[in-house]
Structures are given as C-alpha cells and as structure tokens.
Amino acid sequence: MIFVDACFRKKTPYTPIWMMRQAGRYLPEYMEVRNRAGDFLSLCKDPELAAQVTLQPVEILDVDAAILFSDILVIPMEMGMELHFQKGEGPLLERPIRSLDDVEALYDYPEERLGYVYETIGIVRERLPKEKALIGFSGAPWTLATYMVEGSGSKTYAAIKKMVYTEPEVLHALLIKLSEAIKAYLLKQIEAGVNAVQIFDSWASALEREAFFEFSWSYMVEIAQFLKERHPEIPVILFPKGIAGYLDGIYGQFDVFGVDWGTPMELAKRELGERYVLQGNMEPARLYDREATKKGVEEIIEVMGAREGHIFNLGHGMLPDLPVENAKYLVELVHDLTRR
Ligand code: CP3
C-alpha cells in the first residue's frame, strides 16, 4: 500500500494524499446517506452505512487512504456520558466531569461497547481496493478530557485549565483512564483490519509548553509505544494541533507527525523531518479557490520535495461548504506534481 509504505519512508510512485474529515457534509453523497441514517450518531452506529461513507472519498476523490467514519466522542459516550450533536453548535456532553467521583463513575471498558466500529472496519476493508489503506483513529486523552470536563467545545478551556492548576491529580486520573481505554480501542481497530492509526489532539494548543508535555504529549507517546510494541507493522500517526512553538521538545516512538496549517512546513522539517515522516499541512480554506489551492500545493512540495518522508494532507479538517471539484483537483495535482 502506497500510503503505508510512505509512513515507513519507503519509495513510492508518488506522494500519497488523504484529507482529515474527508468524509462529510461537503459531499452530497454523504448527506444522502446521513439523511437515510436519520442523524450523525445513528450513522456512526450503523456499520453498513458508516462503511459506505468511509468509502466515498476514495471513490469520489481517489485519495490514497480511507479514514474510518466515526467520531472521537464515541469513547466518552460509551464510558457512560450522554452525547448530543446540536445543529450548528457542535457536540455536547451532559453532566461534565468535575471531580474524582465523576472520574470513578465512568465505565472502564468502552472498547467492549464499540463493536459497531470494528464491524464497520471489517466491511470497509473487504470493499476497499487492495492498494488503498484504511486509517483507524482515536481522540487523544487530552482532547477527549477537554470535551468531558468542559461539556462542549470551548473558547477559554477555563474548567479543564482550572483542573490543570488546582487539581492535577483528578485530571491525571481521568487521563490515565482514557489512555487505557484508547490503547485497548486502537488495538481492537488493528485486529479488525485497519492499516494505520492516527491520534487527534485537536486542543493541544490550549496548553502552555510544560503543561502540554505533562498532560497531553506524555500520554500520546505512551499509547504509541504500547501499539508499536505489539504491532510494529502498523504506522502510528500523531497529530497535536497548534504547537509550532514546542516542536523542539517532541520525542517518542511513532512513525508520522501530523503538521497543522499554523506550523510552517519548513520549521517542522528542520525540527522533526529526520526522525519522523511528516504529514500535512495545507490550510483547508485554500480549497475555496483553485489558484489558492495550486499555490498551497506548490509551496508545500517545494519544501518537502517530490520524495520520501512526506504524506500530503490538509493542516486540519475539511470544511462543510468546500467545493468538491477543488478537492478532486487537489488530489490530481499532488499525484501529478510528485510522480517519480
Ligand atoms: O472523514 C473523517 O475524517 C472521518 C471521520 C471523523 C469525524 N470526526 C466525522 C464527523 C473524524 C476523524 C472525526 C474526529 C473528530 N471529531 C475530531 C478531531 C479532528 C478535528 O477536527 O480536530 C473532533 C474534535 C471531533 C468532535 C466533533 N465531531 C466536532 C467538533 C464535530 C463538528 C460539529 C459540527 O456540527 O460542525 C463533530 C461532528 C462530526 N464528526 C461530523 C463529521 C462528518 C459532522 C456531523 C454531521 O454530519 O453533521
């Protein structure tokens, strides 16, 4: 598989590409299936329909990898928190975690309740062409904890940051519980057939440097090491969003570092390019315009070269109203400009 080879810095015929949130509302075909499912969570829980939307970006855009269709918040949900997605307001978790009692009341083995995810993986792997990879994923402990303590997305992160500085032991208890669950969950995804895994730390940027390494990165690295010891053949991709200033402190046993759009690729290459394959990092909003897309691609390829050590991606997720034609154009352009 071209994508998996690229994760291990092997020679590939061109630089592979996939896009974070490549399955979603910008695709009319996705809206059709979501409407059939009723709502987003019902879609996540229906293996046949979830498999169909997982495969759509491969069929429509010709990306080199599919990413499992699900959500990072199925873990808190299957730990017993009530999860809602409200139109236009993003996710909401009821009765947020505020004490050690709340942490202890969470169910310890959410991975046992996520059978619908492993079933989706089985269906997708069966239908996906052999040369295309399937990526499994989880949220990072810190990002999941942020949703669980705040109860929703947040602008200030006041509730969880208060915990960082006033009750760090409560937060560590939650992060340890999440890390154990994520290890077991990703292991089960691998056993079900995914060819790589990515851990999304979307809210890494909420933390100052020292706190980032203590409350976020150490747990990501521990999960990565657990997986590499058991499945060295499965690439592990870590994506901490918005930490350009901390790259010199990055360490650990994993394969691919996901670069967000706010981190200059040149800086990432200088700090990390010898130790890790880099994935990224075009600003997703460039896809609103063809010329902006072309310029974005050229700039990134100019830095990374048409050679090993790079996987093309956006620097964060697709937006719901991006033109599909430009996404197709992006995939063609990356393949054409890097063919060797
Ligand atoms: O295509 C893919 O990348 C695979 C599926 C995927 C989804 N969410 C589907 C989804 C993945 C990998 C995620 C991860 C995820 N979910 C993250 C980490 C990545 C990131 O973007 O930082 C986060 C923070 C979440 C939590 C979450 N779920 C948010 C903030 C939202 C958006 C809410 C909104 O209404 O805009 C979701 C919902 C969600 N997850 C959608 C999709 C396609 C939209 C749901 C819909 O169909 O209405």
CSV table of C-alpha atoms and ligand atoms in Angstrom, one decimal:
chain,number,residue,atom,x,y,z
A,1,MET,CA,0.0,0.0,0.0
A,2,ILE,CA,1.4,3.3,-1.1
A,3,PHE,CA,0.2,5.1,2.0
A,4,VAL,CA,1.7,2.6,4.4
A,5,ASP,CA,5.0,2.5,2.5
A,6,ALA,CA,5.1,6.3,2.8
A,7,CYS,CA,4.6,6.1,6.5
A,8,PHE,CA,7.7,4.0,6.8
A,9,ARG,CA,9.7,6.3,4.4
A,10,LYS,CA,9.8,3.6,1.7
A,11,LYS,CA,10.0,4.6,-2.0
A,12,THR,CA,6.5,5.2,-3.5
A,13,PRO,CA,5.5,6.1,-7.1
A,14,TYR,CA,4.2,9.5,-5.9
A,15,THR,CA,3.4,11.3,-2.6
A,16,PRO,CA,0.2,9.9,-1.2
A,17,ILE,CA,-2.7,12.1,0.0
A,18,TRP,CA,-5.7,11.9,2.2
A,19,MET,CA,-7.7,14.7,3.9
A,20,MET,CA,-8.7,15.0,7.5
A,21,ARG,CA,-12.6,15.0,7.7
A,22,GLN,CA,-12.6,13.8,4.1
A,23,ALA,CA,-16.0,12.1,4.6
A,24,GLY,CA,-18.6,14.8,5.5
A,25,ARG,CA,-21.1,17.4,4.7
A,26,TYR,CA,-19.3,18.9,1.6
A,27,LEU,CA,-20.2,15.7,-0.2
A,28,PRO,CA,-23.8,15.4,-1.5
A,29,GLU,CA,-23.4,11.6,-1.4
A,30,TYR,CA,-22.6,11.9,2.4
A,31,MET,CA,-25.7,14.0,3.0
A,32,GLU,CA,-27.8,11.4,1.2
A,33,VAL,CA,-26.6,8.6,3.4
A,34,ARG,CA,-26.7,10.6,6.6
A,35,ASN,CA,-30.3,11.5,5.9
A,36,ARG,CA,-31.1,7.8,5.4
A,37,ALA,CA,-29.5,7.1,8.8
A,38,GLY,CA,-31.5,9.9,10.4
A,39,ASP,CA,-28.7,11.7,12.2
A,40,PHE,CA,-24.9,11.7,12.7
A,41,LEU,CA,-24.7,9.4,15.7
A,42,SER,CA,-27.1,6.8,14.1
A,43,LEU,CA,-24.8,6.9,11.1
A,44,CYS,CA,-21.8,6.2,13.3
A,45,LYS,CA,-23.6,3.2,14.8
A,46,ASP,CA,-24.8,1.7,11.5
A,47,PRO,CA,-21.8,-0.4,10.2
A,48,GLU,CA,-23.2,-0.7,6.6
A,49,LEU,CA,-23.9,3.0,6.2
A,50,ALA,CA,-20.8,4.1,8.1
A,51,ALA,CA,-18.8,1.8,5.7
A,52,GLN,CA,-20.5,3.5,2.7
A,53,VAL,CA,-19.5,7.0,3.8
A,54,THR,CA,-15.9,5.8,4.7
A,55,LEU,CA,-15.5,4.6,1.1
A,56,GLN,CA,-17.0,7.7,-0.6
A,57,PRO,CA,-13.8,9.9,-0.6
A,58,VAL,CA,-11.8,7.1,-2.1
A,59,GLU,CA,-14.3,6.6,-4.9
A,60,ILE,CA,-15.0,10.3,-5.5
A,61,LEU,CA,-11.6,11.9,-4.9
A,62,ASP,CA,-9.2,9.0,-5.4
A,63,VAL,CA,-7.3,9.7,-2.2
A,64,ASP,CA,-4.8,7.0,-1.2
A,65,ALA,CA,-6.4,6.2,2.2
A,66,ALA,CA,-9.8,6.0,3.7
A,67,ILE,CA,-10.4,7.0,7.3
A,68,LEU,CA,-12.8,5.1,9.4
A,69,PHE,CA,-16.1,7.0,9.7
A,70,SER,CA,-16.9,7.6,13.3
A,71,ASP,CA,-16.2,10.3,15.9
A,72,ILE,CA,-13.7,10.8,18.7
A,73,LEU,CA,-16.6,11.3,21.2
A,74,VAL,CA,-17.8,7.7,21.0
A,75,ILE,CA,-15.4,6.9,23.8
A,76,PRO,CA,-16.9,9.3,26.3
A,77,MET,CA,-20.3,8.2,25.1
A,78,GLU,CA,-19.6,4.6,25.7
A,79,MET,CA,-18.0,5.4,29.1
A,80,GLY,CA,-21.5,6.5,30.0
A,81,MET,CA,-21.7,10.2,29.2
A,82,GLU,CA,-24.8,11.4,27.3
A,83,LEU,CA,-23.7,12.8,23.9
A,84,HIS,CA,-25.7,15.1,21.6
A,85,PHE,CA,-24.9,16.8,18.4
A,86,GLN,CA,-26.9,20.0,18.0
A,87,LYS,CA,-27.3,21.7,14.7
A,88,GLY,CA,-24.7,24.5,14.3
A,89,GLU,CA,-23.5,24.2,17.9
A,90,GLY,CA,-21.2,21.2,17.8
A,91,PRO,CA,-21.0,18.4,20.3
A,92,LEU,CA,-22.5,18.5,23.8
A,93,LEU,CA,-21.7,16.1,26.7
A,94,GLU,CA,-24.1,16.2,29.6
A,95,ARG,CA,-23.1,16.3,33.2
A,96,PRO,CA,-19.4,17.2,32.7
A,97,ILE,CA,-16.6,15.6,34.8
A,98,ARG,CA,-15.7,17.8,37.7
A,99,SER,CA,-14.5,15.5,40.5
A,100,LEU,CA,-12.7,12.3,41.2
A,101,ASP,CA,-16.1,10.7,42.0
A,102,ASP,CA,-17.2,11.7,38.4
A,103,VAL,CA,-14.0,10.1,37.0
A,104,GLU,CA,-14.5,6.9,39.0
A,105,ALA,CA,-18.1,6.6,37.9
A,106,LEU,CA,-17.1,6.4,34.2
A,107,TYR,CA,-17.2,2.9,32.7
A,108,ASP,CA,-13.7,1.5,32.3
A,109,TYR,CA,-14.1,-0.6,29.2
A,110,PRO,CA,-15.8,1.5,26.4
A,111,GLU,CA,-13.9,-0.6,23.8
A,112,GLU,CA,-16.1,-3.5,24.6
A,113,ARG,CA,-19.2,-1.5,23.6
A,114,LEU,CA,-17.8,-0.3,20.3
A,115,GLY,CA,-18.5,-3.4,18.3
A,116,TYR,CA,-20.2,-1.3,15.6
A,117,VAL,CA,-16.8,0.4,14.9
A,118,TYR,CA,-15.0,-3.0,14.4
A,119,GLU,CA,-17.8,-4.2,12.2
A,120,THR,CA,-17.5,-1.1,10.0
A,121,ILE,CA,-13.8,-1.7,9.7
A,122,GLY,CA,-14.4,-5.3,8.5
A,123,ILE,CA,-16.9,-4.2,5.9
A,124,VAL,CA,-14.7,-1.3,4.6
A,125,ARG,CA,-11.5,-3.5,4.4
A,126,GLU,CA,-13.4,-6.1,2.4
A,127,ARG,CA,-14.6,-3.5,-0.2
A,128,LEU,CA,-11.6,-1.2,-0.3
A,129,PRO,CA,-9.2,-1.8,-3.2
A,130,LYS,CA,-6.0,-3.6,-2.0
A,131,GLU,CA,-3.7,-0.7,-2.8
A,132,LYS,CA,-5.7,1.7,-0.6
A,133,ALA,CA,-5.1,1.9,3.1
A,134,LEU,CA,-7.7,2.2,5.9
A,135,ILE,CA,-6.8,4.5,8.8
A,136,GLY,CA,-8.3,3.9,12.2
A,137,PHE,CA,-8.3,6.7,14.8
A,138,SER,CA,-9.0,7.9,18.3
A,139,GLY,CA,-9.0,11.3,20.0
A,140,ALA,CA,-6.0,12.0,22.3
A,141,PRO,CA,-6.6,11.7,26.1
A,142,TRP,CA,-6.2,15.4,26.5
A,143,THR,CA,-8.7,16.4,23.7
A,144,LEU,CA,-11.2,13.8,25.0
A,145,ALA,CA,-10.8,15.1,28.6
A,146,THR,CA,-11.3,18.6,27.4
A,147,TYR,CA,-14.7,17.7,25.9
A,148,MET,CA,-15.6,15.7,29.0
A,149,VAL,CA,-14.7,18.4,31.5
A,150,GLU,CA,-16.0,21.4,29.5
A,151,GLY,CA,-19.1,19.5,28.3
A,152,SER,CA,-18.7,21.0,24.8
A,153,GLY,CA,-16.2,22.8,22.6
A,154,SER,CA,-14.7,25.8,24.5
A,155,LYS,CA,-13.2,29.2,23.8
A,156,THR,CA,-11.3,29.5,27.1
A,157,TYR,CA,-10.9,26.0,28.4
A,158,ALA,CA,-11.5,27.5,31.9
A,159,ALA,CA,-12.9,24.4,33.5
A,160,ILE,CA,-10.2,22.0,32.4
A,161,LYS,CA,-7.4,24.5,32.9
A,162,LYS,CA,-8.6,25.1,36.4
A,163,MET,CA,-8.1,21.4,36.9
A,164,VAL,CA,-4.6,21.6,35.5
A,165,TYR,CA,-3.5,24.0,38.1
A,166,THR,CA,-5.7,23.2,41.1
A,167,GLU,CA,-6.5,19.5,40.9
A,168,PRO,CA,-3.9,17.9,38.6
A,169,GLU,CA,-4.4,14.5,40.3
A,170,VAL,CA,-8.0,14.4,39.3
A,171,LEU,CA,-7.1,15.3,35.7
A,172,HIS,CA,-4.3,12.6,35.7
A,173,ALA,CA,-6.8,10.0,37.0
A,174,LEU,CA,-9.1,10.9,34.0
A,175,LEU,CA,-6.2,10.9,31.5
A,176,ILE,CA,-4.9,7.5,32.8
A,177,LYS,CA,-8.4,6.0,32.4
A,178,LEU,CA,-8.8,7.4,28.9
A,179,SER,CA,-5.3,6.2,27.9
A,180,GLU,CA,-6.0,2.6,29.0
A,181,ALA,CA,-9.3,2.7,27.0
A,182,ILE,CA,-7.7,4.2,23.9
A,183,LYS,CA,-4.9,1.5,23.9
A,184,ALA,CA,-7.5,-1.2,24.0
A,185,TYR,CA,-9.7,0.5,21.5
A,186,LEU,CA,-6.9,1.1,18.9
A,187,LEU,CA,-5.7,-2.5,19.4
A,188,LYS,CA,-9.2,-3.7,18.6
A,189,GLN,CA,-9.3,-1.5,15.5
A,190,ILE,CA,-6.0,-3.0,14.3
A,191,GLU,CA,-7.3,-6.5,15.0
A,192,ALA,CA,-10.4,-5.6,12.9
A,193,GLY,CA,-8.2,-4.7,9.9
A,194,VAL,CA,-7.1,-1.0,9.9
A,195,ASN,CA,-3.7,-0.5,8.2
A,196,ALA,CA,-2.6,2.6,10.2
A,197,VAL,CA,-3.9,4.7,13.2
A,198,GLN,CA,-4.0,8.4,13.9
A,199,ILE,CA,-4.4,10.1,17.3
A,200,PHE,CA,-6.1,13.5,17.0
A,201,ASP,CA,-5.1,16.0,19.7
A,202,SER,CA,-7.2,18.9,18.4
A,203,TRP,CA,-6.9,21.0,21.5
A,204,ALA,CA,-3.2,20.6,22.2
A,205,SER,CA,-2.8,24.3,21.6
A,206,ALA,CA,-4.8,25.1,24.8
A,207,LEU,CA,-1.8,24.2,26.9
A,208,GLU,CA,1.4,26.1,27.7
A,209,ARG,CA,4.6,24.2,27.0
A,210,GLU,CA,5.3,22.5,30.3
A,211,ALA,CA,1.6,21.5,30.7
A,212,PHE,CA,1.4,20.2,27.1
A,213,PHE,CA,4.2,17.7,27.7
A,214,GLU,CA,2.8,16.7,31.1
A,215,PHE,CA,-1.0,16.5,30.3
A,216,SER,CA,-1.0,15.7,26.6
A,217,TRP,CA,2.1,14.5,24.9
A,218,SER,CA,3.3,12.0,27.5
A,219,TYR,CA,0.0,10.1,27.2
A,220,MET,CA,0.1,10.2,23.4
A,221,VAL,CA,3.6,8.8,23.4
A,222,GLU,CA,2.7,6.1,25.9
A,223,ILE,CA,-0.2,4.9,23.7
A,224,ALA,CA,2.0,5.0,20.6
A,225,GLN,CA,4.7,2.9,22.3
A,226,PHE,CA,2.1,0.4,23.5
A,227,LEU,CA,0.9,-0.1,19.9
A,228,LYS,CA,4.4,-0.2,18.3
A,229,GLU,CA,5.4,-2.9,20.8
A,230,ARG,CA,2.5,-5.1,19.7
A,231,HIS,CA,2.1,-4.1,16.0
A,232,PRO,CA,5.4,-2.7,14.6
A,233,GLU,CA,3.9,-3.2,11.1
A,234,ILE,CA,1.1,-0.6,11.7
A,235,PRO,CA,2.1,3.0,11.3
A,236,VAL,CA,1.2,5.4,14.2
A,237,ILE,CA,0.4,9.0,13.3
A,238,LEU,CA,0.3,11.7,16.0
A,239,PHE,CA,-1.5,15.0,15.3
A,240,PRO,CA,-1.2,17.6,18.1
A,241,LYS,CA,-2.8,20.7,16.7
A,242,GLY,CA,-1.3,24.2,17.2
A,243,ILE,CA,2.0,23.5,18.9
A,244,ALA,CA,4.5,25.0,16.5
A,245,GLY,CA,6.4,26.5,19.4
A,246,TYR,CA,7.1,23.2,21.1
A,247,LEU,CA,8.4,21.1,18.2
A,248,ASP,CA,11.9,21.1,19.7
A,249,GLY,CA,10.6,19.1,22.6
A,250,ILE,CA,8.8,16.4,20.6
A,251,TYR,CA,10.0,12.8,21.3
A,252,GLY,CA,8.8,9.2,21.3
A,253,GLN,CA,8.4,6.1,19.3
A,254,PHE,CA,5.9,6.7,16.5
A,255,ASP,CA,6.1,6.9,12.7
A,256,VAL,CA,4.4,10.0,11.3
A,257,PHE,CA,4.0,13.5,12.8
A,258,GLY,CA,0.9,15.4,11.6
A,259,VAL,CA,1.7,19.1,10.9
A,260,ASP,CA,-1.2,21.6,11.3
A,261,TRP,CA,-1.6,24.5,9.0
A,262,GLY,CA,-0.3,27.0,11.5
A,263,THR,CA,3.1,25.4,11.6
A,264,PRO,CA,5.4,26.3,8.8
A,265,MET,CA,6.4,23.1,7.0
A,266,GLU,CA,10.0,24.3,6.8
A,267,LEU,CA,10.1,24.5,10.6
A,268,ALA,CA,8.6,21.1,11.0
A,269,LYS,CA,11.1,19.6,8.5
A,270,ARG,CA,14.0,21.2,10.3
A,271,GLU,CA,12.9,20.1,13.8
A,272,LEU,CA,11.4,16.7,13.0
A,273,GLY,CA,12.0,15.7,9.4
A,274,GLU,CA,14.9,13.3,10.0
A,275,ARG,CA,13.2,11.4,12.8
A,276,TYR,CA,9.6,11.3,11.6
A,277,VAL,CA,7.7,11.2,8.3
A,278,LEU,CA,5.7,14.4,8.1
A,279,GLN,CA,2.0,14.7,7.1
A,280,GLY,CA,0.3,17.9,6.1
A,281,ASN,CA,-0.3,20.7,6.0
A,282,MET,CA,-2.3,22.8,3.5
A,283,GLU,CA,-4.7,25.4,5.0
A,284,PRO,CA,-8.1,23.8,4.3
A,285,ALA,CA,-9.7,27.2,3.4
A,286,ARG,CA,-7.4,27.3,0.3
A,287,LEU,CA,-9.8,24.8,-1.2
A,288,TYR,CA,-12.3,27.5,-1.7
A,289,ASP,CA,-10.2,28.7,-4.6
A,290,ARG,CA,-8.4,26.8,-7.3
A,291,GLU,CA,-5.5,29.2,-7.7
A,292,ALA,CA,-5.0,29.3,-3.9
A,293,THR,CA,-5.0,25.5,-3.8
A,294,LYS,CA,-2.4,25.3,-6.6
A,295,LYS,CA,-0.2,27.8,-4.8
A,296,GLY,CA,-0.6,26.0,-1.5
A,297,VAL,CA,0.4,22.6,-3.0
A,298,GLU,CA,3.4,24.1,-4.9
A,299,GLU,CA,4.7,25.7,-1.7
A,300,ILE,CA,4.5,22.5,0.3
A,301,ILE,CA,6.1,20.4,-2.4
A,302,GLU,CA,8.8,22.9,-2.8
A,303,VAL,CA,9.7,22.4,0.9
A,304,MET,CA,9.1,18.6,1.2
A,305,GLY,CA,10.3,17.7,-2.3
A,306,ALA,CA,8.6,15.0,-4.5
A,307,ARG,CA,10.2,12.3,-2.5
A,308,GLU,CA,10.0,10.0,0.6
A,309,GLY,CA,9.3,11.4,4.0
A,310,HIS,CA,6.0,13.2,3.2
A,311,ILE,CA,2.3,12.4,3.1
A,312,PHE,CA,0.1,15.2,1.8
A,313,ASN,CA,-2.9,16.3,3.9
A,314,LEU,CA,-4.7,19.4,5.0
A,315,GLY,CA,-3.5,21.1,8.1
A,316,HIS,CA,-6.9,20.4,9.8
A,317,GLY,CA,-10.3,19.1,8.7
A,318,MET,CA,-12.3,19.7,5.6
A,319,LEU,CA,-14.9,22.5,6.0
A,320,PRO,CA,-18.6,21.7,5.3
A,321,ASP,CA,-19.0,24.0,2.3
A,322,LEU,CA,-15.8,23.4,0.3
A,323,PRO,CA,-16.3,22.7,-3.4
A,324,VAL,CA,-15.9,19.0,-4.2
A,325,GLU,CA,-14.3,19.9,-7.6
A,326,ASN,CA,-11.4,21.6,-5.8
A,327,ALA,CA,-10.8,18.6,-3.6
A,328,LYS,CA,-10.6,16.4,-6.7
A,329,TYR,CA,-8.2,18.9,-8.3
A,330,LEU,CA,-6.0,18.8,-5.2
A,331,VAL,CA,-5.6,15.1,-5.3
A,332,GLU,CA,-4.8,15.1,-9.0
A,333,LEU,CA,-2.3,17.9,-8.6
A,334,VAL,CA,-0.4,16.3,-5.7
A,335,HIS,CA,-0.2,13.0,-7.6
A,336,ASP,CA,0.9,14.7,-10.9
A,337,LEU,CA,3.5,17.0,-9.3
A,338,THR,CA,5.1,14.3,-7.3
A,339,ARG,CA,5.1,11.4,-9.7
A,340,ARG,CA,8.6,9.9,-9.9
B,1,CP3,O1,-13.6,11.8,7.4
B,1,CP3,C1,-13.1,11.7,8.5
B,1,CP3,O2,-12.1,12.4,8.9
B,1,CP3,C2,-13.5,10.6,9.5
B,1,CP3,C3,-14.5,10.9,10.4
B,1,CP3,C4,-14.2,11.9,11.5
B,1,CP3,C5,-15.3,12.7,12.1
B,1,CP3,N1,-14.9,13.3,13.2
B,1,CP3,C6,-16.6,12.8,11.4
B,1,CP3,C7,-17.5,13.9,11.8
B,1,CP3,C8,-13.1,12.1,12.4
B,1,CP3,C9,-11.7,11.5,12.2
B,1,CP3,C10,-13.5,13.0,13.4
B,1,CP3,C11,-12.7,13.4,14.5
B,1,CP3,C12,-13.1,14.5,15.4
B,1,CP3,N2,-14.4,14.7,15.9
B,1,CP3,C13,-12.2,15.4,16.0
B,1,CP3,C14,-10.8,15.5,15.8
B,1,CP3,C15,-10.4,16.1,14.5
B,1,CP3,C16,-10.6,17.6,14.4
B,1,CP3,O3,-11.4,18.0,13.5
B,1,CP3,O4,-10.0,18.3,15.2
B,1,CP3,C17,-13.0,16.3,16.8
B,1,CP3,C18,-12.5,17.5,17.6
B,1,CP3,C19,-14.4,15.8,16.8
B,1,CP3,C20,-15.5,16.3,17.6
B,1,CP3,C21,-16.6,16.7,16.6
B,1,CP3,N3,-17.4,15.9,16.0
B,1,CP3,C22,-16.8,18.1,16.2
B,1,CP3,C23,-16.2,19.3,16.7
B,1,CP3,C24,-17.9,18.0,15.2
B,1,CP3,C25,-18.5,19.1,14.3
B,1,CP3,C26,-19.7,19.6,14.9
B,1,CP3,C27,-20.4,20.4,13.8
B,1,CP3,O5,-21.6,20.4,13.7
B,1,CP3,O6,-19.7,21.1,13.0
B,1,CP3,C28,-18.2,16.6,15.1
B,1,CP3,C29,-19.2,16.0,14.2
B,1,CP3,C30,-18.7,15.3,13.0
B,1,CP3,N4,-17.7,14.4,13.1
B,1,CP3,C31,-19.1,15.4,11.7
B,1,CP3,C32,-18.4,14.5,10.9
B,1,CP3,C33,-18.5,14.2,9.4
B,1,CP3,C34,-20.2,16.4,11.2
B,1,CP3,C35,-21.5,15.7,11.6
B,1,CP3,C36,-22.7,15.9,10.6
B,1,CP3,O7,-22.8,15.1,9.7
B,1,CP3,O8,-23.4,16.8,10.9
